[in-house]
Amino acid sequence: IRLGEHANTPVIMLTAVSRRQNIVQGLRSGADDYVTKPFFPEELLLRIRSLLRARQESLKLVDENGALRNMLQ
């Protein structure tokens, strides 16, 4: 899977690799977040909820923008 193919799906990389260059590479490749093992399940759940909330708000703004453009045409 290439990350750009699923632009509306948040991606969290969950990995045991915690070197800075791997984190930067993961985020540059399109991941929305990067979590290293060991992790706290509650923290991961909160990160997922946060990303889903942000994505939902982003999609809402895109829809509202489209509606405004249609009204102006």
mmCIF file of N, CA, C and O in Angstrom:
data_model
loop_
_atom_site.group_PDB
_atom_site.id
_atom_site.type_symbol
_atom_site.label_atom_id
_atom_site.label_comp_id
_atom_site.label_asym_id
_atom_site.label_seq_id
_atom_site.Cartn_x
_atom_site.Cartn_y
_atom_site.Cartn_z
ATOM 1 N N ILE A 1 0.846 -1.190 0.000
ATOM 2 C CA ILE A 1 0.000 0.000 0.000
ATOM 3 C C ILE A 1 0.879 1.236 0.000
ATOM 4 O O ILE A 1 1.827 1.326 0.762
ATOM 5 N N ARG A 2 0.528 2.166 -0.844
ATOM 6 C CA ARG A 2 1.173 3.471 -0.802
ATOM 7 C C ARG A 2 0.236 4.383 -0.033
ATOM 8 O O ARG A 2 -0.969 4.374 -0.256
ATOM 9 N N LEU A 3 0.808 5.189 0.845
ATOM 10 C CA LEU A 3 -0.025 5.980 1.748
ATOM 11 C C LEU A 3 -0.909 6.981 1.018
ATOM 12 O O LEU A 3 -2.021 7.243 1.441
ATOM 13 N N GLY A 4 -0.462 7.531 -0.084
ATOM 14 C CA GLY A 4 -1.252 8.518 -0.805
ATOM 15 C C GLY A 4 -2.515 7.969 -1.431
ATOM 16 O O GLY A 4 -3.429 8.707 -1.758
ATOM 17 N N GLU A 5 -2.595 6.650 -1.607
ATOM 18 C CA GLU A 5 -3.771 6.040 -2.225
ATOM 19 C C GLU A 5 -5.005 6.123 -1.335
ATOM 20 O O GLU A 5 -6.120 6.014 -1.799
ATOM 21 N N HIS A 6 -4.803 6.286 -0.052
ATOM 22 C CA HIS A 6 -5.912 6.301 0.906
ATOM 23 C C HIS A 6 -5.851 7.579 1.727
ATOM 24 O O HIS A 6 -5.732 7.551 2.948
ATOM 25 N N ALA A 7 -5.966 8.703 1.049
ATOM 26 C CA ALA A 7 -5.756 9.996 1.683
ATOM 27 C C ALA A 7 -6.729 10.274 2.827
ATOM 28 O O ALA A 7 -6.409 11.033 3.726
ATOM 29 N N ASN A 8 -7.908 9.653 2.807
ATOM 30 C CA ASN A 8 -8.881 9.916 3.862
ATOM 31 C C ASN A 8 -8.756 8.960 5.037
ATOM 32 O O ASN A 8 -9.521 9.046 5.986
ATOM 33 N N THR A 9 -7.830 8.032 4.968
ATOM 34 C CA THR A 9 -7.632 7.062 6.031
ATOM 35 C C THR A 9 -6.399 7.437 6.841
ATOM 36 O O THR A 9 -5.290 7.426 6.312
ATOM 37 N N PRO A 10 -6.571 7.805 8.106
ATOM 38 C CA PRO A 10 -5.395 8.133 8.920
ATOM 39 C C PRO A 10 -4.486 6.914 9.076
ATOM 40 O O PRO A 10 -4.958 5.788 9.203
ATOM 41 N N VAL A 11 -3.191 7.156 9.058
ATOM 42 C CA VAL A 11 -2.207 6.085 9.178
ATOM 43 C C VAL A 11 -1.329 6.341 10.393
ATOM 44 O O VAL A 11 -0.739 7.408 10.529
ATOM 45 N N ILE A 12 -1.273 5.343 11.275
ATOM 46 C CA ILE A 12 -0.364 5.393 12.417
ATOM 47 C C ILE A 12 0.636 4.268 12.238
ATOM 48 O O ILE A 12 0.249 3.108 12.105
ATOM 49 N N MET A 13 1.904 4.605 12.200
ATOM 50 C CA MET A 13 2.934 3.577 12.125
ATOM 51 C C MET A 13 3.220 3.114 13.543
ATOM 52 O O MET A 13 3.554 3.921 14.399
ATOM 53 N N LEU A 14 3.059 1.831 13.776
ATOM 54 C CA LEU A 14 3.319 1.222 15.077
ATOM 55 C C LEU A 14 4.500 0.287 14.895
ATOM 56 O O LEU A 14 4.404 -0.724 14.200
ATOM 57 N N THR A 15 5.630 0.628 15.495
ATOM 58 C CA THR A 15 6.861 -0.083 15.206
ATOM 59 C C THR A 15 7.779 -0.154 16.422
ATOM 60 O O THR A 15 7.627 0.620 17.362
ATOM 61 N N ALA A 16 8.715 -1.073 16.372
ATOM 62 C CA ALA A 16 9.715 -1.192 17.441
ATOM 63 C C ALA A 16 10.929 -0.314 17.155
ATOM 64 O O ALA A 16 11.789 -0.166 18.010
ATOM 65 N N VAL A 17 10.974 0.276 15.963
ATOM 66 C CA VAL A 17 12.120 1.096 15.570
ATOM 67 C C VAL A 17 11.893 2.532 16.040
ATOM 68 O O VAL A 17 10.938 3.183 15.630
ATOM 69 N N SER A 18 12.783 3.014 16.893
ATOM 70 C CA SER A 18 12.585 4.356 17.446
ATOM 71 C C SER A 18 13.703 5.323 17.076
ATOM 72 O O SER A 18 13.827 6.378 17.685
ATOM 73 N N ARG A 19 14.512 4.979 16.072
ATOM 74 C CA ARG A 19 15.559 5.907 15.645
ATOM 75 C C ARG A 19 14.918 7.104 14.958
ATOM 76 O O ARG A 19 13.967 6.972 14.187
ATOM 77 N N ARG A 20 15.489 8.257 15.249
ATOM 78 C CA ARG A 20 14.931 9.507 14.722
ATOM 79 C C ARG A 20 14.784 9.461 13.198
ATOM 80 O O ARG A 20 13.771 9.906 12.654
ATOM 81 N N GLN A 21 15.762 8.930 12.481
ATOM 82 C CA GLN A 21 15.688 8.916 11.019
ATOM 83 C C GLN A 21 14.524 8.063 10.532
ATOM 84 O O GLN A 21 13.893 8.376 9.533
ATOM 85 N N ASN A 22 14.192 6.990 11.241
ATOM 86 C CA ASN A 22 13.046 6.161 10.856
ATOM 87 C C ASN A 22 11.733 6.877 11.128
ATOM 88 O O ASN A 22 10.783 6.768 10.346
ATOM 89 N N ILE A 23 11.675 7.606 12.239
ATOM 90 C CA ILE A 23 10.467 8.374 12.553
ATOM 91 C C ILE A 23 10.230 9.436 11.490
ATOM 92 O O ILE A 23 9.133 9.571 10.943
ATOM 93 N N VAL A 24 11.287 10.163 11.157
ATOM 94 C CA VAL A 24 11.180 11.216 10.137
ATOM 95 C C VAL A 24 10.784 10.607 8.793
ATOM 96 O O VAL A 24 9.909 11.129 8.095
ATOM 97 N N GLN A 25 11.400 9.495 8.426
ATOM 98 C CA GLN A 25 11.080 8.838 7.158
ATOM 99 C C GLN A 25 9.615 8.383 7.132
ATOM 100 O O GLN A 25 8.927 8.543 6.130
ATOM 101 N N GLY A 26 9.148 7.822 8.235
ATOM 102 C CA GLY A 26 7.757 7.384 8.306
ATOM 103 C C GLY A 26 6.781 8.531 8.146
ATOM 104 O O GLY A 26 5.792 8.435 7.409
ATOM 105 N N LEU A 27 7.051 9.641 8.809
ATOM 106 C CA LEU A 27 6.170 10.806 8.708
ATOM 107 C C LEU A 27 6.260 11.453 7.326
ATOM 108 O O LEU A 27 5.258 11.897 6.777
ATOM 109 N N ARG A 28 7.460 11.489 6.766
ATOM 110 C CA ARG A 28 7.616 12.046 5.411
ATOM 111 C C ARG A 28 6.907 11.191 4.367
ATOM 112 O O ARG A 28 6.478 11.694 3.334
ATOM 113 N N SER A 29 6.798 9.907 4.621
ATOM 114 C CA SER A 29 6.155 9.025 3.651
ATOM 115 C C SER A 29 4.635 9.148 3.687
ATOM 116 O O SER A 29 3.945 8.558 2.871
ATOM 117 N N GLY A 30 4.127 9.911 4.636
ATOM 118 C CA GLY A 30 2.689 10.168 4.662
ATOM 119 C C GLY A 30 1.955 9.681 5.892
ATOM 120 O O GLY A 30 0.749 9.872 6.001
ATOM 121 N N ALA A 31 2.652 9.059 6.820
ATOM 122 C CA ALA A 31 1.983 8.621 8.049
ATOM 123 C C ALA A 31 1.522 9.839 8.838
ATOM 124 O O ALA A 31 2.174 10.889 8.835
ATOM 125 N N ASP A 32 0.403 9.708 9.509
ATOM 126 C CA ASP A 32 -0.130 10.793 10.329
ATOM 127 C C ASP A 32 0.483 10.801 11.721
ATOM 128 O O ASP A 32 0.493 11.828 12.393
ATOM 129 N N ASP A 33 0.953 9.651 12.164
ATOM 130 C CA ASP A 33 1.554 9.544 13.492
ATOM 131 C C ASP A 33 2.510 8.363 13.482
ATOM 132 O O ASP A 33 2.440 7.499 12.608
ATOM 133 N N TYR A 34 3.395 8.330 14.463
ATOM 134 C CA TYR A 34 4.414 7.276 14.559
ATOM 135 C C TYR A 34 4.526 6.912 16.025
ATOM 136 O O TYR A 34 4.857 7.760 16.848
ATOM 137 N N VAL A 35 4.202 5.686 16.365
ATOM 138 C CA VAL A 35 4.220 5.225 17.747
ATOM 139 C C VAL A 35 5.207 4.062 17.841
ATOM 140 O O VAL A 35 5.173 3.142 17.029
ATOM 141 N N THR A 36 6.073 4.125 18.843
ATOM 142 C CA THR A 36 7.055 3.058 19.002
ATOM 143 C C THR A 36 6.682 2.149 20.170
ATOM 144 O O THR A 36 6.045 2.567 21.133
ATOM 145 N N LYS A 37 7.096 0.886 20.037
ATOM 146 C CA LYS A 37 6.894 -0.088 21.110
ATOM 147 C C LYS A 37 7.988 0.111 22.149
ATOM 148 O O LYS A 37 9.092 0.476 21.782
ATOM 149 N N PRO A 38 7.744 -0.129 23.385
ATOM 150 C CA PRO A 38 6.428 -0.448 23.944
ATOM 151 C C PRO A 38 5.559 0.807 24.000
ATOM 152 O O PRO A 38 6.052 1.919 24.073
ATOM 153 N N PHE A 39 4.290 0.615 23.924
ATOM 154 C CA PHE A 39 3.359 1.741 23.977
ATOM 155 C C PHE A 39 2.268 1.424 24.981
ATOM 156 O O PHE A 39 2.061 0.281 25.366
ATOM 157 N N PHE A 40 1.588 2.462 25.415
ATOM 158 C CA PHE A 40 0.461 2.305 26.331
ATOM 159 C C PHE A 40 -0.820 2.233 25.498
ATOM 160 O O PHE A 40 -1.095 3.133 24.711
ATOM 161 N N PRO A 41 -1.594 1.162 25.631
ATOM 162 C CA PRO A 41 -2.816 1.021 24.832
ATOM 163 C C PRO A 41 -3.745 2.234 24.921
ATOM 164 O O PRO A 41 -4.322 2.648 23.920
ATOM 165 N N GLU A 42 -3.871 2.821 26.109
ATOM 166 C CA GLU A 42 -4.748 3.988 26.244
ATOM 167 C C GLU A 42 -4.231 5.159 25.406
ATOM 168 O O GLU A 42 -5.000 5.878 24.779
ATOM 169 N N GLU A 43 -2.919 5.343 25.376
ATOM 170 C CA GLU A 43 -2.334 6.412 24.561
ATOM 171 C C GLU A 43 -2.614 6.169 23.081
ATOM 172 O O GLU A 43 -2.987 7.089 22.348
ATOM 173 N N LEU A 44 -2.448 4.927 22.633
ATOM 174 C CA LEU A 44 -2.724 4.607 21.232
ATOM 175 C C LEU A 44 -4.186 4.875 20.892
ATOM 176 O O LEU A 44 -4.488 5.475 19.856
ATOM 177 N N LEU A 45 -5.084 4.481 21.773
ATOM 178 C CA LEU A 45 -6.511 4.726 21.554
ATOM 179 C C LEU A 45 -6.803 6.223 21.455
ATOM 180 O O LEU A 45 -7.552 6.668 20.588
ATOM 181 N N LEU A 46 -6.191 7.012 22.313
ATOM 182 C CA LEU A 46 -6.392 8.464 22.269
ATOM 183 C C LEU A 46 -5.833 9.075 20.991
ATOM 184 O O LEU A 46 -6.420 9.989 20.405
ATOM 185 N N ARG A 47 -4.696 8.567 20.536
ATOM 186 C CA ARG A 47 -4.122 9.050 19.276
ATOM 187 C C ARG A 47 -5.047 8.717 18.102
ATOM 188 O O ARG A 47 -5.262 9.536 17.204
ATOM 189 N N ILE A 48 -5.599 7.503 18.111
ATOM 190 C CA ILE A 48 -6.532 7.105 17.055
ATOM 191 C C ILE A 48 -7.761 8.013 17.061
ATOM 192 O O ILE A 48 -8.180 8.528 16.018
ATOM 193 N N ARG A 49 -8.326 8.215 18.216
ATOM 194 C CA ARG A 49 -9.518 9.078 18.319
ATOM 195 C C ARG A 49 -9.213 10.496 17.861
ATOM 196 O O ARG A 49 -10.019 11.124 17.166
ATOM 197 N N SER A 50 -8.053 11.000 18.233
ATOM 198 C CA SER A 50 -7.660 12.353 17.830
ATOM 199 C C SER A 50 -7.524 12.459 16.313
ATOM 200 O O SER A 50 -8.013 13.423 15.698
ATOM 201 N N LEU A 51 -6.872 11.489 15.706
ATOM 202 C CA LEU A 51 -6.719 11.507 14.250
ATOM 203 C C LEU A 51 -8.060 11.393 13.544
ATOM 204 O O LEU A 51 -8.305 12.084 12.545
ATOM 205 N N LEU A 52 -8.937 10.527 14.037
ATOM 206 C CA LEU A 52 -10.258 10.394 13.420
ATOM 207 C C LEU A 52 -11.079 11.671 13.554
ATOM 208 O O LEU A 52 -11.761 12.084 12.616
ATOM 209 N N ARG A 53 -10.976 12.314 14.708
ATOM 210 C CA ARG A 53 -11.685 13.579 14.924
ATOM 211 C C ARG A 53 -11.159 14.661 13.973
ATOM 212 O O ARG A 53 -11.938 15.370 13.330
ATOM 213 N N ALA A 54 -9.848 14.755 13.860
ATOM 214 C CA ALA A 54 -9.250 15.752 12.973
ATOM 215 C C ALA A 54 -9.618 15.473 11.517
ATOM 216 O O ALA A 54 -9.931 16.401 10.752
ATOM 217 N N ARG A 55 -9.607 14.194 11.116
ATOM 218 C CA ARG A 55 -9.942 13.841 9.740
ATOM 219 C C ARG A 55 -11.397 14.164 9.448
ATOM 220 O O ARG A 55 -11.741 14.670 8.390
ATOM 221 N N GLN A 56 -12.267 13.903 10.426
ATOM 222 C CA GLN A 56 -13.689 14.193 10.245
ATOM 223 C C GLN A 56 -13.910 15.703 10.072
ATOM 224 O O GLN A 56 -14.677 16.128 9.208
ATOM 225 N N GLU A 57 -13.234 16.496 10.877
ATOM 226 C CA GLU A 57 -13.354 17.951 10.758
ATOM 227 C C GLU A 57 -12.818 18.437 9.413
ATOM 228 O O GLU A 57 -13.402 19.320 8.790
ATOM 229 N N SER A 58 -11.731 17.851 8.964
ATOM 230 C CA SER A 58 -11.149 18.221 7.678
ATOM 231 C C SER A 58 -12.112 17.917 6.535
ATOM 232 O O SER A 58 -12.324 18.746 5.646
ATOM 233 N N LEU A 59 -12.716 16.734 6.560
ATOM 234 C CA LEU A 59 -13.672 16.372 5.519
ATOM 235 C C LEU A 59 -14.913 17.264 5.560
ATOM 236 O O LEU A 59 -15.468 17.613 4.518
ATOM 237 N N LYS A 60 -15.319 17.651 6.752
ATOM 238 C CA LYS A 60 -16.461 18.556 6.902
ATOM 239 C C LYS A 60 -16.155 19.904 6.244
ATOM 240 O O LYS A 60 -16.987 20.467 5.536
ATOM 241 N N LEU A 61 -14.940 20.413 6.462
ATOM 242 C CA LEU A 61 -14.548 21.683 5.855
ATOM 243 C C LEU A 61 -14.494 21.584 4.332
ATOM 244 O O LEU A 61 -14.887 22.518 3.631
ATOM 245 N N VAL A 62 -14.027 20.466 3.831
ATOM 246 C CA VAL A 62 -13.987 20.259 2.377
ATOM 247 C C VAL A 62 -15.407 20.279 1.819
ATOM 248 O O VAL A 62 -15.670 20.912 0.790
ATOM 249 N N ASP A 63 -16.337 19.606 2.486
ATOM 250 C CA ASP A 63 -17.730 19.599 2.041
ATOM 251 C C ASP A 63 -18.332 20.997 2.075
ATOM 252 O O ASP A 63 -19.024 21.408 1.145
ATOM 253 N N GLU A 64 -18.076 21.732 3.147
ATOM 254 C CA GLU A 64 -18.604 23.095 3.265
ATOM 255 C C GLU A 64 -18.014 23.998 2.195
ATOM 256 O O GLU A 64 -18.713 24.841 1.629
ATOM 257 N N ASN A 65 -16.736 23.824 1.888
ATOM 258 C CA ASN A 65 -16.092 24.612 0.849
ATOM 259 C C ASN A 65 -16.745 24.331 -0.501
ATOM 260 O O ASN A 65 -17.002 25.249 -1.280
ATOM 261 N N GLY A 66 -17.013 23.057 -0.779
ATOM 262 C CA GLY A 66 -17.672 22.693 -2.029
ATOM 263 C C GLY A 66 -19.065 23.286 -2.129
ATOM 264 O O GLY A 66 -19.466 23.771 -3.189
ATOM 265 N N ALA A 67 -19.783 23.288 -1.023
ATOM 266 C CA ALA A 67 -21.133 23.861 -0.998
ATOM 267 C C ALA A 67 -21.078 25.365 -1.275
ATOM 268 O O ALA A 67 -21.901 25.900 -2.023
ATOM 269 N N LEU A 68 -20.103 26.042 -0.684
ATOM 270 C CA LEU A 68 -19.951 27.480 -0.919
ATOM 271 C C LEU A 68 -19.606 27.772 -2.375
ATOM 272 O O LEU A 68 -20.130 28.722 -2.972
ATOM 273 N N ARG A 69 -18.743 26.963 -2.950
ATOM 274 C CA ARG A 69 -18.382 27.158 -4.363
ATOM 275 C C ARG A 69 -19.615 26.987 -5.252
ATOM 276 O O ARG A 69 -19.819 27.747 -6.210
ATOM 277 N N ASN A 70 -20.447 25.983 -4.938
ATOM 278 C CA ASN A 70 -21.660 25.765 -5.733
ATOM 279 C C ASN A 70 -22.617 26.934 -5.603
ATOM 280 O O ASN A 70 -23.277 27.301 -6.578
ATOM 281 N N MET A 71 -22.697 27.538 -4.435
ATOM 282 C CA MET A 71 -23.587 28.679 -4.223
ATOM 283 C C MET A 71 -23.109 29.900 -5.015
ATOM 284 O O MET A 71 -23.921 30.704 -5.481
ATOM 285 N N LEU A 72 -21.794 30.031 -5.190
ATOM 286 C CA LEU A 72 -21.242 31.194 -5.870
ATOM 287 C C LEU A 72 -21.255 31.060 -7.391
ATOM 288 O O LEU A 72 -21.053 32.043 -8.091
ATOM 289 N N GLN A 73 -21.493 29.869 -7.870
ATOM 290 C CA GLN A 73 -21.485 29.674 -9.340
ATOM 291 C C GLN A 73 -22.816 29.962 -9.951
ATOM 292 O O GLN A 73 -23.838 29.929 -9.493
#
